[in-house]
PDB file of C-alpha atoms in Angstrom:
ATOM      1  CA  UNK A  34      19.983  20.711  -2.544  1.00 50.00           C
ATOM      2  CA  UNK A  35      17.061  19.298  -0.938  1.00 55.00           C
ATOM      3  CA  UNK A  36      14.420  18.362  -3.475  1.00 79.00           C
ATOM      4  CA  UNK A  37      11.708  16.712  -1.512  1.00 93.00           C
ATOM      5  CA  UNK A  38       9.872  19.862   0.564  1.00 95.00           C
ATOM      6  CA  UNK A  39       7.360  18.775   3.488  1.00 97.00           C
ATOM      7  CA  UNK A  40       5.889  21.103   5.305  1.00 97.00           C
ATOM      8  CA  UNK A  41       4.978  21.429   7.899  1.00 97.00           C
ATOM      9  CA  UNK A  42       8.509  21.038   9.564  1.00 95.00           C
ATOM     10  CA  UNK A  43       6.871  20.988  12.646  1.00 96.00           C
ATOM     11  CA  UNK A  44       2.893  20.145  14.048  1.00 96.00           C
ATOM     12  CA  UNK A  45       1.584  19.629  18.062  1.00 97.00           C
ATOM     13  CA  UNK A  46      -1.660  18.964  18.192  1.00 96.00           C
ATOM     14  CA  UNK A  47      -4.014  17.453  20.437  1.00 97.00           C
ATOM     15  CA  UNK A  48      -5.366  13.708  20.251  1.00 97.00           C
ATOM     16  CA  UNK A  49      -8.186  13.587  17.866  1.00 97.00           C
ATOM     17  CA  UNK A  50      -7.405  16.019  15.908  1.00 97.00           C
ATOM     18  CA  UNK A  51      -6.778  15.917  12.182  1.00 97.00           C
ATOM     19  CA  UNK A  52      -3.481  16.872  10.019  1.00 97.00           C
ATOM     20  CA  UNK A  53      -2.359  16.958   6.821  1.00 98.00           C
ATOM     21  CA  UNK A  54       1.582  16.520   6.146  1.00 98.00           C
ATOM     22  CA  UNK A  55       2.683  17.827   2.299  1.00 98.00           C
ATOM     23  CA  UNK A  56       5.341  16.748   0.387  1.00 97.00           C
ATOM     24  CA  UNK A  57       6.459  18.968  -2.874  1.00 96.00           C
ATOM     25  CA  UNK A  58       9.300  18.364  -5.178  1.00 94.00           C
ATOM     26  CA  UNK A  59       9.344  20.251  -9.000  1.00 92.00           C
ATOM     27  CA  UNK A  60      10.801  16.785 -10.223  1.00 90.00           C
ATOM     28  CA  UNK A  61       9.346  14.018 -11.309  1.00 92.00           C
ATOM     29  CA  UNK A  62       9.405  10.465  -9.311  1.00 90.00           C
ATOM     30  CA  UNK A  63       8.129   6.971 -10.112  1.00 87.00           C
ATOM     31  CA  UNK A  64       7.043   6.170  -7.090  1.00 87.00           C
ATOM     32  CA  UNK A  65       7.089   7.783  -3.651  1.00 91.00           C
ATOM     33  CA  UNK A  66       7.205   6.149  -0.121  1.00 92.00           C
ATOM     34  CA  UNK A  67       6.336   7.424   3.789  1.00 96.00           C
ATOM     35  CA  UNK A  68       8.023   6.027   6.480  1.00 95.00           C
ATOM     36  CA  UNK A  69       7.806   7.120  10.306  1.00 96.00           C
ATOM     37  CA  UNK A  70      10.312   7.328  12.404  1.00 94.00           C
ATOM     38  CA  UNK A  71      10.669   6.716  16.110  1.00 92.00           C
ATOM     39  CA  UNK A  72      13.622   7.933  18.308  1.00 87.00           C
ATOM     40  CA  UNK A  73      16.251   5.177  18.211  1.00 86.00           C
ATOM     41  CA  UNK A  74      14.941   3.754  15.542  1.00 91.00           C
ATOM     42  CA  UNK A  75      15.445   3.314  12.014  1.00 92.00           C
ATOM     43  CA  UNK A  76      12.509   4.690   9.528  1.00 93.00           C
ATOM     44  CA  UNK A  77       9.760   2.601   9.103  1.00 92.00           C
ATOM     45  CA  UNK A  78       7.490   1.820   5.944  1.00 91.00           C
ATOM     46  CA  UNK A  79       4.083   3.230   5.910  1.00 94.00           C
ATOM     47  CA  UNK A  80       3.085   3.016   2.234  1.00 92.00           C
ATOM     48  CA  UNK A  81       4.163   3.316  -1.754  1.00 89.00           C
ATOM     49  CA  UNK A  82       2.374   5.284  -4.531  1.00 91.00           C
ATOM     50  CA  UNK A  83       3.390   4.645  -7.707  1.00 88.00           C
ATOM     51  CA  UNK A  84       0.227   5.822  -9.870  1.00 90.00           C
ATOM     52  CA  UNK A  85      -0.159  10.005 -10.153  1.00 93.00           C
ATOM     53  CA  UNK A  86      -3.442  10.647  -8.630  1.00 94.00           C
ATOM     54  CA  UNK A  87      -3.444   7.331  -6.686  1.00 94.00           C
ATOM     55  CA  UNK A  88      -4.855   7.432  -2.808  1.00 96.00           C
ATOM     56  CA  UNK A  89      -4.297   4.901  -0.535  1.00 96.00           C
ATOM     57  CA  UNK A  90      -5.747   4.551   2.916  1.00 96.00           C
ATOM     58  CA  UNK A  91      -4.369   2.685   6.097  1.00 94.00           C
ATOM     59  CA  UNK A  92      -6.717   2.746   8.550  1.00 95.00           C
ATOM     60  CA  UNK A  93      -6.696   6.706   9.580  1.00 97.00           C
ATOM     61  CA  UNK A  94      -3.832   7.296   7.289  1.00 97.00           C
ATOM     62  CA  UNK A  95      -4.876   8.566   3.630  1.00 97.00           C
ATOM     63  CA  UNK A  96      -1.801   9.112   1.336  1.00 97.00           C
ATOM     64  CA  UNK A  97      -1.872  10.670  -2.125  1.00 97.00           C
ATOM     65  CA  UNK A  98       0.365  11.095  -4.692  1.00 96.00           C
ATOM     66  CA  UNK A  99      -0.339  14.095  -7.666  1.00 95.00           C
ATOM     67  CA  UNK A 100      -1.666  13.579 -10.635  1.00 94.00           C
ATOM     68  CA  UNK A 101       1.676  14.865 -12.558  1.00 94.00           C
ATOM     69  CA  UNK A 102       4.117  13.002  -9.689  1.00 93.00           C
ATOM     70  CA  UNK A 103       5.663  15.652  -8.451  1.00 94.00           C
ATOM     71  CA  UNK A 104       3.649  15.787  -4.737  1.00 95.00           C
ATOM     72  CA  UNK A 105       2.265  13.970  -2.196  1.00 97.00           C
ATOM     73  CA  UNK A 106      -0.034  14.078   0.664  1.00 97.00           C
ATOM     74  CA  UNK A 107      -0.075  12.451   4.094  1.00 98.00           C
ATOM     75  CA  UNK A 108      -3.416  13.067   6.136  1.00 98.00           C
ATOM     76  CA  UNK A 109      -4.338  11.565   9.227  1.00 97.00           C
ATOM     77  CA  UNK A 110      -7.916  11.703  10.672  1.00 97.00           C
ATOM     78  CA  UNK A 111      -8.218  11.498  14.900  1.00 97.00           C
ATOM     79  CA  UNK A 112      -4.214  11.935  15.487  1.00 97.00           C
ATOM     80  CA  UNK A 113      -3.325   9.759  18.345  1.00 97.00           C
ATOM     81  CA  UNK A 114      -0.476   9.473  20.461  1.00 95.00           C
ATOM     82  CA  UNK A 115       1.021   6.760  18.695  1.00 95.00           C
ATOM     83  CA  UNK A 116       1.257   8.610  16.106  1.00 96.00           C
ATOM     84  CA  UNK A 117       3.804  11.251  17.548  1.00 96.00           C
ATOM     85  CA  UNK A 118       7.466  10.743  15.235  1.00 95.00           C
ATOM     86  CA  UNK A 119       9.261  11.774  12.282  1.00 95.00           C
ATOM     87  CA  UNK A 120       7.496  11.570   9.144  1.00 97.00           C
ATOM     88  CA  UNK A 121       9.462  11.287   6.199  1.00 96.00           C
ATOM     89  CA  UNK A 122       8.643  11.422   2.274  1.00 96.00           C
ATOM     90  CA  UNK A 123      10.873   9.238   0.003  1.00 93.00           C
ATOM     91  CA  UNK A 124      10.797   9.717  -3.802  1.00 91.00           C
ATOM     92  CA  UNK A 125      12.418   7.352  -6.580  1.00 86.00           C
ATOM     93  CA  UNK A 126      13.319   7.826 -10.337  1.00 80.00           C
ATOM     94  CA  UNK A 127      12.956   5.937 -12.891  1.00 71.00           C
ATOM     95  CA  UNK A 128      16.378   4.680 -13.778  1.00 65.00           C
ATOM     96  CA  UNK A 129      18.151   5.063 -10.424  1.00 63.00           C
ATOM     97  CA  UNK A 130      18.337   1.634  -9.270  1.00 56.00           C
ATOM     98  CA  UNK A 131      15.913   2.147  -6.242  1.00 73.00           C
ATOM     99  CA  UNK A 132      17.734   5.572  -4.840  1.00 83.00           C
ATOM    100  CA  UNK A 133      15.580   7.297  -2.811  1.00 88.00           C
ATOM    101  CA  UNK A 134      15.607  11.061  -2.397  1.00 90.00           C
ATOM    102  CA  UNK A 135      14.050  12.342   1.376  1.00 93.00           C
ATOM    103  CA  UNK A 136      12.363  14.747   2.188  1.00 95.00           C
ATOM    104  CA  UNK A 137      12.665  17.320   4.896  1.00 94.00           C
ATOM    105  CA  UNK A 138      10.580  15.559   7.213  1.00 95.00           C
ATOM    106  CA  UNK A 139       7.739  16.470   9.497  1.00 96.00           C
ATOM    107  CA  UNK A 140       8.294  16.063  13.218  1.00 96.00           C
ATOM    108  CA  UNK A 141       4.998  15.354  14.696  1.00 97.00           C
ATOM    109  CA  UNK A 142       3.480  15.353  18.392  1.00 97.00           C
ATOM    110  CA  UNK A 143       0.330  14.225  19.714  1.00 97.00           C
ATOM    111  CA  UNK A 144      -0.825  15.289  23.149  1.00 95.00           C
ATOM    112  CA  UNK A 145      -3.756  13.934  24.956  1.00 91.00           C
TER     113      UNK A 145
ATOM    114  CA  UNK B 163       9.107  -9.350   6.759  1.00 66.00           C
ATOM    115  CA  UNK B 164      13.151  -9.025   6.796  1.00 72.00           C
ATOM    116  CA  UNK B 165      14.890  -8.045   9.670  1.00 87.00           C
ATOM    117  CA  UNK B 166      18.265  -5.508   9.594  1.00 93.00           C
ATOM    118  CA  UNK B 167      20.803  -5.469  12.234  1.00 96.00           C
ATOM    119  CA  UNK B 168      23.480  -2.571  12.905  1.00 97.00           C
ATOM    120  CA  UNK B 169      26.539  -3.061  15.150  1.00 97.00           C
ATOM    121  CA  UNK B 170      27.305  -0.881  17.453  1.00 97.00           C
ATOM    122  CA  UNK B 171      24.172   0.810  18.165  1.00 96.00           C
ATOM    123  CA  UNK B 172      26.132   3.728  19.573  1.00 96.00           C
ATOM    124  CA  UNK B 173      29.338   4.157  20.524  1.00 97.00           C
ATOM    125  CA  UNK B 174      31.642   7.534  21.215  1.00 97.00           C
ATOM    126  CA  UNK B 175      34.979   7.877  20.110  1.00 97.00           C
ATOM    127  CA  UNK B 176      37.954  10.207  20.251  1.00 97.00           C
ATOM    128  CA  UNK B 177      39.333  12.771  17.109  1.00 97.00           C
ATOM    129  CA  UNK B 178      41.480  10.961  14.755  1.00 97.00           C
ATOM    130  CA  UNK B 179      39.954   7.287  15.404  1.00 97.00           C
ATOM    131  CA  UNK B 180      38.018   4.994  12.743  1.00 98.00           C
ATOM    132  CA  UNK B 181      35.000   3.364  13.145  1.00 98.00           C
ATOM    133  CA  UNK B 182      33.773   0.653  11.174  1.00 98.00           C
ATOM    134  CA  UNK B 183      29.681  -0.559  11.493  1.00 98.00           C
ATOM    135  CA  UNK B 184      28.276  -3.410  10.405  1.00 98.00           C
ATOM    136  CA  UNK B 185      24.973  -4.092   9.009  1.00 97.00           C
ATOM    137  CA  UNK B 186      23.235  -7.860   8.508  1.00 96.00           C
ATOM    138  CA  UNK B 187      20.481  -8.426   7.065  1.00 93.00           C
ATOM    139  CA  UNK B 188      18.574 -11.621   7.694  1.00 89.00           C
ATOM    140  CA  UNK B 189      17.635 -12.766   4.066  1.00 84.00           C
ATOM    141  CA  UNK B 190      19.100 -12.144   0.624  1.00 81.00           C
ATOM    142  CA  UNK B 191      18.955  -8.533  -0.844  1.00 80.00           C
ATOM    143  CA  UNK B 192      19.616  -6.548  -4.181  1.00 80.00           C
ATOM    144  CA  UNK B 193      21.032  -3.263  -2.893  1.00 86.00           C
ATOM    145  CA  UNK B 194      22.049  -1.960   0.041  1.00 92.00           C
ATOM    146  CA  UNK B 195      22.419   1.763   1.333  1.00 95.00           C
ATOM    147  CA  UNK B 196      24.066   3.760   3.866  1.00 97.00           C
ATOM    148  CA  UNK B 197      22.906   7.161   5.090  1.00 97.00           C
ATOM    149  CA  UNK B 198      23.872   9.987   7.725  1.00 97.00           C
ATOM    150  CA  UNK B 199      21.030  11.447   9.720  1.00 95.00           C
ATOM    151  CA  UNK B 200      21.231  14.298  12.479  1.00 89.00           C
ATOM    152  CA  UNK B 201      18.712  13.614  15.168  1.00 80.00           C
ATOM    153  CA  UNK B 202      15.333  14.649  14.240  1.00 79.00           C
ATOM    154  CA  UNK B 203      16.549  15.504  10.756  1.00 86.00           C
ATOM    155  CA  UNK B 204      16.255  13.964   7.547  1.00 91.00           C
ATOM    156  CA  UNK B 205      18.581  11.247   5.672  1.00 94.00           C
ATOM    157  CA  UNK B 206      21.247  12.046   3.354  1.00 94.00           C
ATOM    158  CA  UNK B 207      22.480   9.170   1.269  1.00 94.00           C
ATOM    159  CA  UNK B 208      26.393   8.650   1.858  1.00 96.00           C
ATOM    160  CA  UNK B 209      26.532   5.934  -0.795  1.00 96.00           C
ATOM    161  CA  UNK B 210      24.895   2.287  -2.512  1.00 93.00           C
ATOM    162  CA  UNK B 211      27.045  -1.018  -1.203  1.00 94.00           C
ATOM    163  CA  UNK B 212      27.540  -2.750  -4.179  1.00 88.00           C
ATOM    164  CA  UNK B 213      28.137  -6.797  -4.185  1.00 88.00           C
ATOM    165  CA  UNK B 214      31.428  -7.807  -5.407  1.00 84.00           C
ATOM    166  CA  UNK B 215      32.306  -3.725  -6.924  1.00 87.00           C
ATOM    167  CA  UNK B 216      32.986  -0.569  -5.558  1.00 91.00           C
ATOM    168  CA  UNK B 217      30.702   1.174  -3.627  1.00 94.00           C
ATOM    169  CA  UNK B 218      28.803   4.344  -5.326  1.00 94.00           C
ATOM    170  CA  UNK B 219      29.132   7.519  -3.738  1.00 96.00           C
ATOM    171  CA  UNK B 220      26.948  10.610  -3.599  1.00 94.00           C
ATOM    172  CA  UNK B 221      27.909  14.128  -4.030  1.00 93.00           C
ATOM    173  CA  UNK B 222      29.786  15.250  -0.975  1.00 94.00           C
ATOM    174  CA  UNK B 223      31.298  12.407   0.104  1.00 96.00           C
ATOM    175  CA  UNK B 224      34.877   9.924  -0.471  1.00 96.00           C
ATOM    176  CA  UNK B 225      35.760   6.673  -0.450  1.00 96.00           C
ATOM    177  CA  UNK B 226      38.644   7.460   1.915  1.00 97.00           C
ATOM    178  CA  UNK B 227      36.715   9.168   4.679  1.00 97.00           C
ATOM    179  CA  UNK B 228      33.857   6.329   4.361  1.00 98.00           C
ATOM    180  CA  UNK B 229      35.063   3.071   2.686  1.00 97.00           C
ATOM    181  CA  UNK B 230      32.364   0.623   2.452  1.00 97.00           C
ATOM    182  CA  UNK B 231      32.382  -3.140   1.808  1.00 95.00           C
ATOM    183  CA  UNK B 232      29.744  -5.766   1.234  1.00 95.00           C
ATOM    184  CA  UNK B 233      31.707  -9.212   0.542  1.00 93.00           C
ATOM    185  CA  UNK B 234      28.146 -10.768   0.083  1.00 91.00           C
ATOM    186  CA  UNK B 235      24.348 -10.471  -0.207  1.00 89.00           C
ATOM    187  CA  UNK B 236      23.282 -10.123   3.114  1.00 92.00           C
ATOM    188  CA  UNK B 237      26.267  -7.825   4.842  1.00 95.00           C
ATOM    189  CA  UNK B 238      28.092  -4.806   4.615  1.00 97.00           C
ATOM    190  CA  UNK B 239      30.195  -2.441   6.354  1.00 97.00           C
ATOM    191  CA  UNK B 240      30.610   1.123   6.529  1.00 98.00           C
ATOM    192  CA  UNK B 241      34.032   3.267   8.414  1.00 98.00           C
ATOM    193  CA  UNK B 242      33.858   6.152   9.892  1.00 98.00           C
ATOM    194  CA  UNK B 243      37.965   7.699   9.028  1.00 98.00           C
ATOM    195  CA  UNK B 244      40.064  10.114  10.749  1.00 97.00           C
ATOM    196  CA  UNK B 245      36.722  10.751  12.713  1.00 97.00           C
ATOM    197  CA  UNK B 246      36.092  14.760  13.581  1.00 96.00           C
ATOM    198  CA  UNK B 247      33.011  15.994  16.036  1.00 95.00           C
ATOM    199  CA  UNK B 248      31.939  16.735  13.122  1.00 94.00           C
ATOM    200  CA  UNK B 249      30.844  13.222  11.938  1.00 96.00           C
ATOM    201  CA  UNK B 250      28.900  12.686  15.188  1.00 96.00           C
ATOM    202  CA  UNK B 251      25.871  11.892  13.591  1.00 96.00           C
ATOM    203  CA  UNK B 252      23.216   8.617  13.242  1.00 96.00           C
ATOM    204  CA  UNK B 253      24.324   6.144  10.135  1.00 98.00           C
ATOM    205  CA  UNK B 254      21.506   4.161   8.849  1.00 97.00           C
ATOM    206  CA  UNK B 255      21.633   1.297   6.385  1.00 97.00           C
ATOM    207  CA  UNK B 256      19.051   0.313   4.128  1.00 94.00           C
ATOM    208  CA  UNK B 257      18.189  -2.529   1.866  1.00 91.00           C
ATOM    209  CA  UNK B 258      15.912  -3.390  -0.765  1.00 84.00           C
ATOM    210  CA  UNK B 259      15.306  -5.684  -3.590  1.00 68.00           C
ATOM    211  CA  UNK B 260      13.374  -6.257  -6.980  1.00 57.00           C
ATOM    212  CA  UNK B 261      10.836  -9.067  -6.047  1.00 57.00           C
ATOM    213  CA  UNK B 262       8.143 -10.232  -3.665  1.00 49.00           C
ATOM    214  CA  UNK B 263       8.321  -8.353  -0.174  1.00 45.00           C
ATOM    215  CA  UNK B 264      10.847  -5.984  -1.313  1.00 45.00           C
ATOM    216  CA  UNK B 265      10.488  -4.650  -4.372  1.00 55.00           C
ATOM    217  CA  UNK B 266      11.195  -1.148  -4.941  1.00 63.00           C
ATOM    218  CA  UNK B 267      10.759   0.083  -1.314  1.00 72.00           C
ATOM    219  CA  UNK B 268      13.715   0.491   0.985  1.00 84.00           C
ATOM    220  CA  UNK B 269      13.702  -1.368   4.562  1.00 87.00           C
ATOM    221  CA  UNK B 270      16.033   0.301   7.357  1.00 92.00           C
ATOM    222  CA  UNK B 271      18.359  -0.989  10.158  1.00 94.00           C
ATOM    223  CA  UNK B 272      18.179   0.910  13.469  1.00 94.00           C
ATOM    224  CA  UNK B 273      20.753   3.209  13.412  1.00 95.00           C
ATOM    225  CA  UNK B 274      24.349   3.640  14.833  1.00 97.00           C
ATOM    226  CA  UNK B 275      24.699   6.807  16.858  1.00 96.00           C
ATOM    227  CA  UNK B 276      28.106   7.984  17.142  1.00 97.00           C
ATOM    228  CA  UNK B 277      29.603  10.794  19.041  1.00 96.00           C
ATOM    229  CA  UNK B 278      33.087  12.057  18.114  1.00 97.00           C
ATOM    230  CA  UNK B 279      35.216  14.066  21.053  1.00 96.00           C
TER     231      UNK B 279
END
């Protein structure tokens, strides 16, 4: 059972465009994580939210995590191609010695 | 920040075989992870490495098709038995720890893609 939804599964836009990636679960985490992932390449850290409601921002990247825990957002303002890969959402519980649980992931491509 | 290493970073092999992959990573770390990945799918957790005890596995999966070792801190080792085309697949491992750099968040290895015949 997957328990970390993102949707879309799937986005192709054009360079400078924006997107937003979602990421619902009806469970609980402590703290959720985005990585992207290239092809050949293992997934890489983008950012942590451990405080419902918290945003965080990395440079055109805005992440936030729900006020009750249970969701997250990924938006990304004037897509670039560098940005084409697999985005994944990661959540953790309390109690399970750093397990993460992934989501479906959100294969993204940017055109110019 | 740490640096993870996988050996082989691919490799194909026949129906029946074993296939053991190794994963280093360059400083010392709390827990370590292994996961299976389709290409261009998500991760599924196979099992935690555990220092010095048996591994931990997830629903789904068995010590005897996927023993794992990790005889220290910094290394572990995952096998791939009695292989089928059905375990052609990417195997990730992760680490992570409870301090500084690494605390809480998960930091992967390349991959190893294998392809069964």
């Amino acid at each position: 059972t997957q328990l970390l939804e993102q949707s879309p599964q799937f986005l192709s836009i054009q360079e400078g465009e924006n997107l937003t990636v979602y990421c619902n679960s009806s469970s609980v985490f402590s703290s959720l994580q985005w990585y992207r992932q290239e092809p050949g390449e293992g997934p890489v850290l983008l950012v942590t939210v451990v405080t419902g409601g918290e945003v965080k921002k990395l440079k055109r990247l805005t992440f936030q995590f729900g006020d009750a825990r249970k969701d997250s957002s990924l938006h990304i303002t004037a897509a670039q191609p560098g940005d084409t890969g697999l985005y994944l959402c990661a959540g953790a519980r309390s109690g399970t010695a750093s397990k993460l649980t992934f989501g479906t992931g959100t294969r993204l491509q940017v055109t110019l | 920040s740490a640096v993870i290493s996988q050996k082989p970073s691919r490799d194909i092999c026949q129906r029946g075989t074993s296939l053991t992959i190794q994963c280093q990573v360059d400083s010392q770390v709390t827990m370590m992870f292994w996961y299976r990945q389709q290409p261009g799918q998500s991760l599924t957790l196979i099992a935690t490495a555990n220092q010095g005890s048996e591994a931990t596995y997830e629903s789904g999966f068995v010590i005897d098709k996927f023993p794992i070792s990790r005889p220290n801190l910094t290394f572990s080792t995952l096998t791939v038995s009695n292989m089928s085309p059905e375990d052609s697949s990417i195997y990730l491992c992760s680490a992570t720890g409870t301090g500084g750099w690494m605390a809480d968040t998960q930091y992967f290895g390349p991959g190893t893609r294998l392809t069964v015949l």
